């Protein structure tokens, strides 16, 4: 099929303002959008810049706005996008070059929720036991690949860039609801601040954006409840 | 710009992070990675990590060791394999203590499932040894190790691309890296350098590997005169998504999926009557190629079917959710009701930078270490995988030897000072960059890479012979010539990813050449290296490791004996 990619371009070395580049290519309907971007970069314009690595939706490198929606370029096929495809960088992060954005602040927020198991006391010789039911409680939020799509799609984040954002809350949830973790209090202090979970207005954009099908809003709701009742 | 560290780790996948955790607190340590750590390809690993925990049935590390040695077609060094299988057990418990969310048995223990080539009682029947977290085990390992690094304040330089390693007076003195954000070249003067930069699957057209797996670490070290070991052994995983190569884990067959040809036959019955679809990967990949060659591919094309339709919704949803979704997303196939088109996909480099069991890089057949230089993970060759790696053993390898090398390097930096830095230490790296940026040539990297990947797929994948390899050798020579005229349209400083793709291609070209020379020399068939003109294993002449050196006269091959302790070579039947 013939597709036209309309890509928002910006090169800090040259451009004062972003501009739109248009590229017509021949492609298979079953190609990934990432394949199409690669085609442009490899054969038409080597300066086109974006991040990518795994090419099958597990590393979280290539979230971008595709026809207005945050998606991973490697996880969407051309046959679902039509012949005219608009591609822009994710909203809410500083654009560095073309589709590549600055994710440092996003990742710093992730790191701020103490995303690691906190335990006190000696470790058992073998594994700690955890029932399949307890394991299931946080299964959904273990899937996060830190792609940034949810936070970028969140109107509360657009309104207030300091808001910790859905991705960080998802990662806090992953530990708060892990029966082995003993860091609940510390983590809840962090989430219970002005820029913490209470900024969430339950708008559901994050759920729609998440390429890992994490029910982000539900996770945030569970964290809110845990904060209100001070227990998980 | 020169910065000084006690130790530098190159790569932030499972191996690099594990090593960094050992080094943390022992000095000033930096981890350089061309990707943000959680984007590393360890995160793509699906099926599991092998350890004889015996949670569901009797199991012993000796059985694991036997399977690994037999799976390697007896080329693995058995002292290293023993360490691998013994330490696998404590490593998995460590991961659990760090919070890794393993799937659980009804009693709450770590769940385990069967995997290719893993057996009980030295080959009698499959055993449940692969510890897993659904089909996202690698994702969980990468996340958990990175989380521990956050906890221990490990210092990262993300999006720094290493271009060169510095060797001064027989010692390692540091690395030179390119900062993607600024385009600046930084010299890291360091007492110890630990390469954990992963594999090189992108030299083949159909591959399960990420775009970033271009063998940079292997190439950089090789260009400094350090040999590469056993590069002819490259694993093709039987079940990649047709054409795309995206992996569908062996866990599918571990849970009962079956390979079928166009006659709907379970063809593995003919090739491996005991283990059937769970035979080791080299055998299954060859079986698929044979079926295709003999006209039993689906619709006469070069793929067969992976049939999961009998597994039921519960197994697919709970144990194989990701790969089920891959089939739906990328093929539009519903695995609950339809078989999935698959073909073998370039997956894993058994070879790499030679090391001893402490992760020290060794430079000759006597295992002489190069002080201060370490390697671990897929970039390294200890060798625990020999001629063919068993599933679940790479995740063990990256963690067990990531840890050992990190620990040894921690000791090394206490006991040693910095090697002096040479004048203009960064000149090689600088020249390489400016040559591309100032090139007046007309060649596009992508065109050269296309030929490379197609030719390698055609002549150096599952089946090889002298004629094909010789033609390939010439082709690679031509590509090398064309590469001299390669250009980068992007001449900017910030995030010049085109420039880096050119540099990565240079690495792939060097490694392809080493692979081809090593494969031409090895006139026998063993594990992943199958020569149609020499279809038998030949222990009398070839039970030895290949070491390939870059010299001014081309590639020089030397050979190193295999360490055999417990298990004498036998014929390999399953
Ligand atoms: C799809 C898939 C599924 C797999 N499933 C399993 C499984 O179930 N079980 C199993 O045991 N094995 C599995 N494997 C194999 C295993 O996952 C890999 O071999 C292993 O994860 C490699 O880990 P690593 O730490 O060596 O390298 P990687 O995780 O690949 O990390 C390499 C690191 O090096 C960095 N790097 C590379 N080049 C440079 C450079 N020039 N400068 C700076 N940094 C650099 C990268 O940024 C990255 O951080 C699978 C592999 C694939 C592809
Ligand atoms: S929760 Fe989903 S959308 Fe948000 S960062 Fe994680 S994977 Fe991406
Ligand atoms: S390239 Fe890894 S998620 Fe798209």
mmCIF file of N, CA and C in Angstrom, chain B residues 191-269:
data_model
loop_
_atom_site.group_PDB
_atom_site.id
_atom_site.type_symbol
_atom_site.label_atom_id
_atom_site.label_comp_id
_atom_site.label_asym_id
_atom_site.label_seq_id
_atom_site.Cartn_x
_atom_site.Cartn_y
_atom_site.Cartn_z
ATOM 1 N N UNK B 191 40.313 2.036 36.210
ATOM 2 C CA UNK B 191 41.185 0.899 36.556
ATOM 3 C C UNK B 191 40.642 -0.391 35.946
ATOM 4 N N UNK B 192 39.341 -0.511 35.982
ATOM 5 C CA UNK B 192 38.719 -1.729 35.449
ATOM 6 C C UNK B 192 37.577 -1.352 34.507
ATOM 7 N N UNK B 193 37.432 -2.132 33.464
ATOM 8 C CA UNK B 193 36.325 -1.956 32.521
ATOM 9 C C UNK B 193 35.637 -3.303 32.373
ATOM 10 N N UNK B 194 34.319 -3.291 32.475
ATOM 11 C CA UNK B 194 33.576 -4.545 32.379
ATOM 12 C C UNK B 194 32.564 -4.439 31.234
ATOM 13 N N UNK B 195 32.787 -5.207 30.190
ATOM 14 C CA UNK B 195 31.870 -5.173 29.049
ATOM 15 C C UNK B 195 30.685 -6.097 29.292
ATOM 16 N N UNK B 196 29.502 -5.533 29.168
ATOM 17 C CA UNK B 196 28.268 -6.321 29.305
ATOM 18 C C UNK B 196 27.290 -5.800 28.264
ATOM 19 N N UNK B 197 27.785 -5.720 27.038
ATOM 20 C CA UNK B 197 27.055 -4.971 26.004
ATOM 21 C C UNK B 197 26.203 -5.853 25.097
ATOM 22 N N UNK B 198 26.036 -7.124 25.446
ATOM 23 C CA UNK B 198 25.050 -7.937 24.732
ATOM 24 C C UNK B 198 25.511 -8.469 23.385
ATOM 25 N N UNK B 199 24.551 -8.973 22.613
ATOM 26 C CA UNK B 199 24.828 -9.773 21.421
ATOM 27 C C UNK B 199 24.894 -8.998 20.122
ATOM 28 N N UNK B 200 24.836 -9.756 19.008
ATOM 29 C CA UNK B 200 25.083 -9.170 17.685
ATOM 30 C C UNK B 200 24.140 -9.757 16.633
ATOM 31 N N UNK B 201 22.909 -10.088 17.048
ATOM 32 C CA UNK B 201 21.976 -10.775 16.145
ATOM 33 C C UNK B 201 21.597 -9.989 14.906
ATOM 34 N N UNK B 202 21.861 -8.670 14.924
ATOM 35 C CA UNK B 202 21.437 -7.860 13.790
ATOM 36 C C UNK B 202 22.283 -8.067 12.537
ATOM 37 N N UNK B 203 23.198 -9.012 12.563
ATOM 38 C CA UNK B 203 23.887 -9.306 11.301
ATOM 39 C C UNK B 203 23.036 -10.222 10.411
ATOM 40 N N UNK B 204 21.947 -10.726 10.953
ATOM 41 C CA UNK B 204 21.066 -11.591 10.164
ATOM 42 C C UNK B 204 19.732 -10.890 9.866
ATOM 43 N N UNK B 205 19.136 -11.244 8.748
ATOM 44 C CA UNK B 205 17.881 -10.608 8.332
ATOM 45 C C UNK B 205 16.741 -10.886 9.318
ATOM 46 N N UNK B 206 16.543 -12.167 9.610
ATOM 47 C CA UNK B 206 15.442 -12.517 10.508
ATOM 48 C C UNK B 206 16.027 -12.776 11.891
ATOM 49 N N UNK B 207 15.670 -11.944 12.844
ATOM 50 C CA UNK B 207 16.300 -12.054 14.155
ATOM 51 C C UNK B 207 15.336 -11.647 15.264
ATOM 52 N N UNK B 208 15.525 -12.268 16.408
ATOM 53 C CA UNK B 208 14.733 -11.910 17.588
ATOM 54 C C UNK B 208 15.376 -10.741 18.321
ATOM 55 N N UNK B 209 16.497 -10.296 17.831
ATOM 56 C CA UNK B 209 17.270 -9.295 18.556
ATOM 57 C C UNK B 209 16.790 -7.883 18.261
ATOM 58 N N UNK B 210 17.041 -7.011 19.225
ATOM 59 C CA UNK B 210 16.688 -5.602 19.098
ATOM 60 C C UNK B 210 17.574 -4.933 18.045
ATOM 61 N N UNK B 211 17.074 -3.800 17.516
ATOM 62 C CA UNK B 211 17.888 -3.032 16.572
ATOM 63 C C UNK B 211 19.253 -2.681 17.160
ATOM 64 N N UNK B 212 19.294 -2.547 18.480
ATOM 65 C CA UNK B 212 20.538 -2.092 19.116
ATOM 66 C C UNK B 212 21.568 -3.200 19.295
ATOM 67 N N UNK B 213 21.217 -4.441 18.979
ATOM 68 C CA UNK B 213 22.173 -5.532 19.237
ATOM 69 C C UNK B 213 23.111 -5.727 18.048
ATOM 70 N N UNK B 214 24.151 -4.895 18.060
ATOM 71 C CA UNK B 214 25.065 -4.837 16.921
ATOM 72 C C UNK B 214 26.486 -5.221 17.308
ATOM 73 N N UNK B 215 26.628 -5.889 18.443
ATOM 74 C CA UNK B 215 27.929 -6.453 18.800
ATOM 75 C C UNK B 215 29.033 -5.439 19.038
ATOM 76 N N UNK B 216 28.679 -4.239 19.470
ATOM 77 C CA UNK B 216 29.685 -3.186 19.624
ATOM 78 C C UNK B 216 30.839 -3.610 20.536
ATOM 79 N N UNK B 217 30.485 -4.196 21.674
ATOM 80 C CA UNK B 217 31.518 -4.561 22.646
ATOM 81 C C UNK B 217 32.507 -5.558 22.066
ATOM 82 N N UNK B 218 31.972 -6.566 21.388
ATOM 83 C CA UNK B 218 32.855 -7.575 20.786
ATOM 84 C C UNK B 218 33.793 -6.925 19.772
ATOM 85 N N UNK B 219 33.229 -6.067 18.930
ATOM 86 C CA UNK B 219 34.020 -5.482 17.851
ATOM 87 C C UNK B 219 35.106 -4.552 18.396
ATOM 88 N N UNK B 220 34.739 -3.755 19.377
ATOM 89 C CA UNK B 220 35.662 -2.772 19.929
ATOM 90 C C UNK B 220 36.873 -3.458 20.564
ATOM 91 N N UNK B 221 36.602 -4.525 21.291
ATOM 92 C CA UNK B 221 37.660 -5.255 21.967
ATOM 93 C C UNK B 221 38.541 -5.998 20.947
ATOM 94 N N UNK B 222 37.861 -6.594 19.969
ATOM 95 C CA UNK B 222 38.557 -7.352 18.914
ATOM 96 C C UNK B 222 39.535 -6.469 18.140
ATOM 97 N N UNK B 223 39.117 -5.250 17.866
ATOM 98 C CA UNK B 223 39.994 -4.341 17.114
ATOM 99 C C UNK B 223 41.238 -3.973 17.895
ATOM 100 N N UNK B 224 41.219 -4.185 19.200
ATOM 101 C CA UNK B 224 42.390 -3.908 20.032
ATOM 102 C C UNK B 224 43.248 -5.155 20.228
ATOM 103 N N UNK B 225 43.033 -6.164 19.403
ATOM 104 C CA UNK B 225 43.927 -7.320 19.420
ATOM 105 C C UNK B 225 43.496 -8.455 20.329
ATOM 106 N N UNK B 226 42.350 -8.307 20.959
ATOM 107 C CA UNK B 226 41.869 -9.384 21.828
ATOM 108 C C UNK B 226 41.055 -10.357 20.966
ATOM 109 N N UNK B 227 41.244 -11.662 21.170
ATOM 110 C CA UNK B 227 40.548 -12.598 20.275
ATOM 111 C C UNK B 227 39.056 -12.698 20.592
ATOM 112 N N UNK B 228 38.318 -13.247 19.636
ATOM 113 C CA UNK B 228 36.924 -13.617 19.883
ATOM 114 C C UNK B 228 36.831 -15.135 19.794
ATOM 115 N N UNK B 229 36.065 -15.704 20.709
ATOM 116 C CA UNK B 229 36.020 -17.162 20.831
ATOM 117 C C UNK B 229 34.720 -17.715 20.229
ATOM 118 N N UNK B 230 34.850 -18.795 19.484
ATOM 119 C CA UNK B 230 33.699 -19.606 19.036
ATOM 120 C C UNK B 230 32.608 -18.805 18.329
ATOM 121 N N UNK B 231 33.016 -17.842 17.516
ATOM 122 C CA UNK B 231 32.025 -16.993 16.855
ATOM 123 C C UNK B 231 31.228 -17.725 15.781
ATOM 124 N N UNK B 232 31.688 -18.904 15.362
ATOM 125 C CA UNK B 232 30.931 -19.647 14.354
ATOM 126 C C UNK B 232 29.626 -20.218 14.920
ATOM 127 N N UNK B 233 29.510 -20.217 16.239
ATOM 128 C CA UNK B 233 28.313 -20.814 16.836
ATOM 129 C C UNK B 233 27.269 -19.742 17.113
ATOM 130 N N UNK B 234 26.291 -19.680 16.241
ATOM 131 C CA UNK B 234 25.204 -18.721 16.425
ATOM 132 C C UNK B 234 23.889 -19.483 16.495
ATOM 133 N N UNK B 235 23.117 -19.190 17.516
ATOM 134 C CA UNK B 235 21.891 -19.971 17.687
ATOM 135 C C UNK B 235 20.712 -19.397 16.903
ATOM 136 N N UNK B 236 20.065 -20.281 16.161
ATOM 137 C CA UNK B 236 18.787 -19.940 15.545
ATOM 138 C C UNK B 236 17.683 -20.558 16.376
ATOM 139 N N UNK B 237 16.835 -19.706 16.885
ATOM 140 C CA UNK B 237 15.723 -20.187 17.702
ATOM 141 C C UNK B 237 14.627 -20.671 16.755
ATOM 142 N N UNK B 238 14.062 -21.847 17.029
ATOM 143 C CA UNK B 238 13.111 -22.419 16.059
ATOM 144 C C UNK B 238 11.879 -21.554 15.800
ATOM 145 N N UNK B 239 11.391 -20.867 16.828
ATOM 146 C CA UNK B 239 10.069 -20.265 16.657
ATOM 147 C C UNK B 239 10.087 -18.740 16.696
ATOM 148 N N UNK B 240 10.448 -18.159 15.567
ATOM 149 C CA UNK B 240 10.292 -16.715 15.389
ATOM 150 C C UNK B 240 9.056 -16.471 14.534
ATOM 151 N N UNK B 241 8.378 -15.353 14.762
ATOM 152 C CA UNK B 241 7.229 -15.018 13.927
ATOM 153 C C UNK B 241 7.701 -14.900 12.475
ATOM 154 N N UNK B 242 6.967 -15.544 11.601
ATOM 155 C CA UNK B 242 7.326 -15.591 10.183
ATOM 156 C C UNK B 242 7.677 -14.197 9.655
ATOM 157 N N UNK B 243 8.791 -14.090 9.011
ATOM 158 C CA UNK B 243 9.328 -12.866 8.403
ATOM 159 C C UNK B 243 9.852 -11.837 9.400
ATOM 160 N N UNK B 244 9.152 -11.616 10.504
ATOM 161 C CA UNK B 244 9.590 -10.569 11.435
ATOM 162 C C UNK B 244 10.662 -11.057 12.398
ATOM 163 N N UNK B 245 10.617 -12.345 12.721
ATOM 164 C CA UNK B 245 11.620 -12.887 13.640
ATOM 165 C C UNK B 245 11.322 -12.683 15.110
ATOM 166 N N UNK B 246 10.246 -11.981 15.422
ATOM 167 C CA UNK B 246 9.903 -11.767 16.838
ATOM 168 C C UNK B 246 9.738 -13.118 17.515
ATOM 169 N N UNK B 247 10.316 -13.243 18.696
ATOM 170 C CA UNK B 247 10.379 -14.546 19.322
ATOM 171 C C UNK B 247 9.049 -14.990 19.923
ATOM 172 N N UNK B 248 8.726 -16.267 19.709
ATOM 173 C CA UNK B 248 7.669 -16.914 20.487
ATOM 174 C C UNK B 248 8.375 -17.956 21.342
ATOM 175 N N UNK B 249 8.439 -17.683 22.619
ATOM 176 C CA UNK B 249 9.295 -18.445 23.524
ATOM 177 C C UNK B 249 9.064 -19.948 23.452
ATOM 178 N N UNK B 250 10.161 -20.674 23.717
ATOM 179 C CA UNK B 250 10.087 -22.107 23.894
ATOM 180 C C UNK B 250 9.109 -22.483 25.009
ATOM 181 N N UNK B 251 8.820 -21.519 25.878
ATOM 182 C CA UNK B 251 7.842 -21.768 26.938
ATOM 183 C C UNK B 251 6.540 -22.271 26.338
ATOM 184 N N UNK B 252 6.220 -21.839 25.114
ATOM 185 C CA UNK B 252 4.999 -22.317 24.468
ATOM 186 C C UNK B 252 5.054 -23.837 24.330
ATOM 187 N N UNK B 253 6.189 -24.324 23.831
ATOM 188 C CA UNK B 253 6.318 -25.782 23.715
ATOM 189 C C UNK B 253 6.462 -26.419 25.084
ATOM 190 N N UNK B 254 7.083 -25.684 26.033
ATOM 191 C CA UNK B 254 7.153 -26.167 27.415
ATOM 192 C C UNK B 254 5.762 -26.397 27.988
ATOM 193 N N UNK B 255 4.822 -25.570 27.569
ATOM 194 C CA UNK B 255 3.443 -25.720 28.051
ATOM 195 C C UNK B 255 2.651 -26.677 27.166
ATOM 196 N N UNK B 256 3.271 -27.218 26.120
ATOM 197 C CA UNK B 256 2.593 -28.247 25.327
ATOM 198 C C UNK B 256 2.338 -27.930 23.867
ATOM 199 N N UNK B 257 2.765 -26.770 23.382
ATOM 200 C CA UNK B 257 2.547 -26.443 21.965
ATOM 201 C C UNK B 257 3.336 -27.406 21.073
ATOM 202 N N UNK B 258 2.834 -27.593 19.848
ATOM 203 C CA UNK B 258 3.386 -28.606 18.941
ATOM 204 C C UNK B 258 3.710 -27.976 17.586
ATOM 205 N N UNK B 259 4.842 -28.406 17.015
ATOM 206 C CA UNK B 259 5.199 -27.957 15.675
ATOM 207 C C UNK B 259 4.576 -28.877 14.637
ATOM 208 N N UNK B 260 4.012 -28.284 13.591
ATOM 209 C CA UNK B 260 3.368 -29.096 12.556
ATOM 210 C C UNK B 260 3.743 -28.592 11.168
ATOM 211 N N UNK B 261 3.846 -29.523 10.225
ATOM 212 C CA UNK B 261 4.128 -29.147 8.841
ATOM 213 C C UNK B 261 2.823 -29.060 8.053
ATOM 214 N N UNK B 262 2.941 -28.943 6.732
ATOM 215 C CA UNK B 262 1.718 -28.713 5.956
ATOM 216 C C UNK B 262 0.800 -29.936 5.925
ATOM 217 N N UNK B 263 1.372 -31.115 6.229
ATOM 218 C CA UNK B 263 0.533 -32.309 6.311
ATOM 219 C C UNK B 263 -0.071 -32.459 7.706
ATOM 220 N N UNK B 264 0.165 -31.438 8.530
ATOM 221 C CA UNK B 264 -0.306 -31.442 9.906
ATOM 222 C C UNK B 264 0.416 -32.483 10.766
ATOM 223 N N UNK B 265 1.563 -32.964 10.270
ATOM 224 C CA UNK B 265 2.320 -33.955 11.043
ATOM 225 C C UNK B 265 3.079 -33.288 12.177
ATOM 226 N N UNK B 266 3.168 -33.990 13.308
ATOM 227 C CA UNK B 266 4.068 -33.572 14.382
ATOM 228 C C UNK B 266 5.452 -34.080 13.991
ATOM 229 N N UNK B 267 6.152 -33.289 13.177
ATOM 230 C CA UNK B 267 7.349 -33.832 12.530
ATOM 231 C C UNK B 267 8.496 -34.100 13.496
ATOM 232 N N UNK B 268 8.487 -33.482 14.686
ATOM 233 C CA UNK B 268 9.602 -33.726 15.609
ATOM 234 C C UNK B 268 9.663 -35.188 16.059
ATOM 235 N N UNK B 269 8.570 -35.933 15.875
ATOM 236 C CA UNK B 269 8.609 -37.363 16.192
ATOM 237 C C UNK B 269 9.708 -38.073 15.414
#
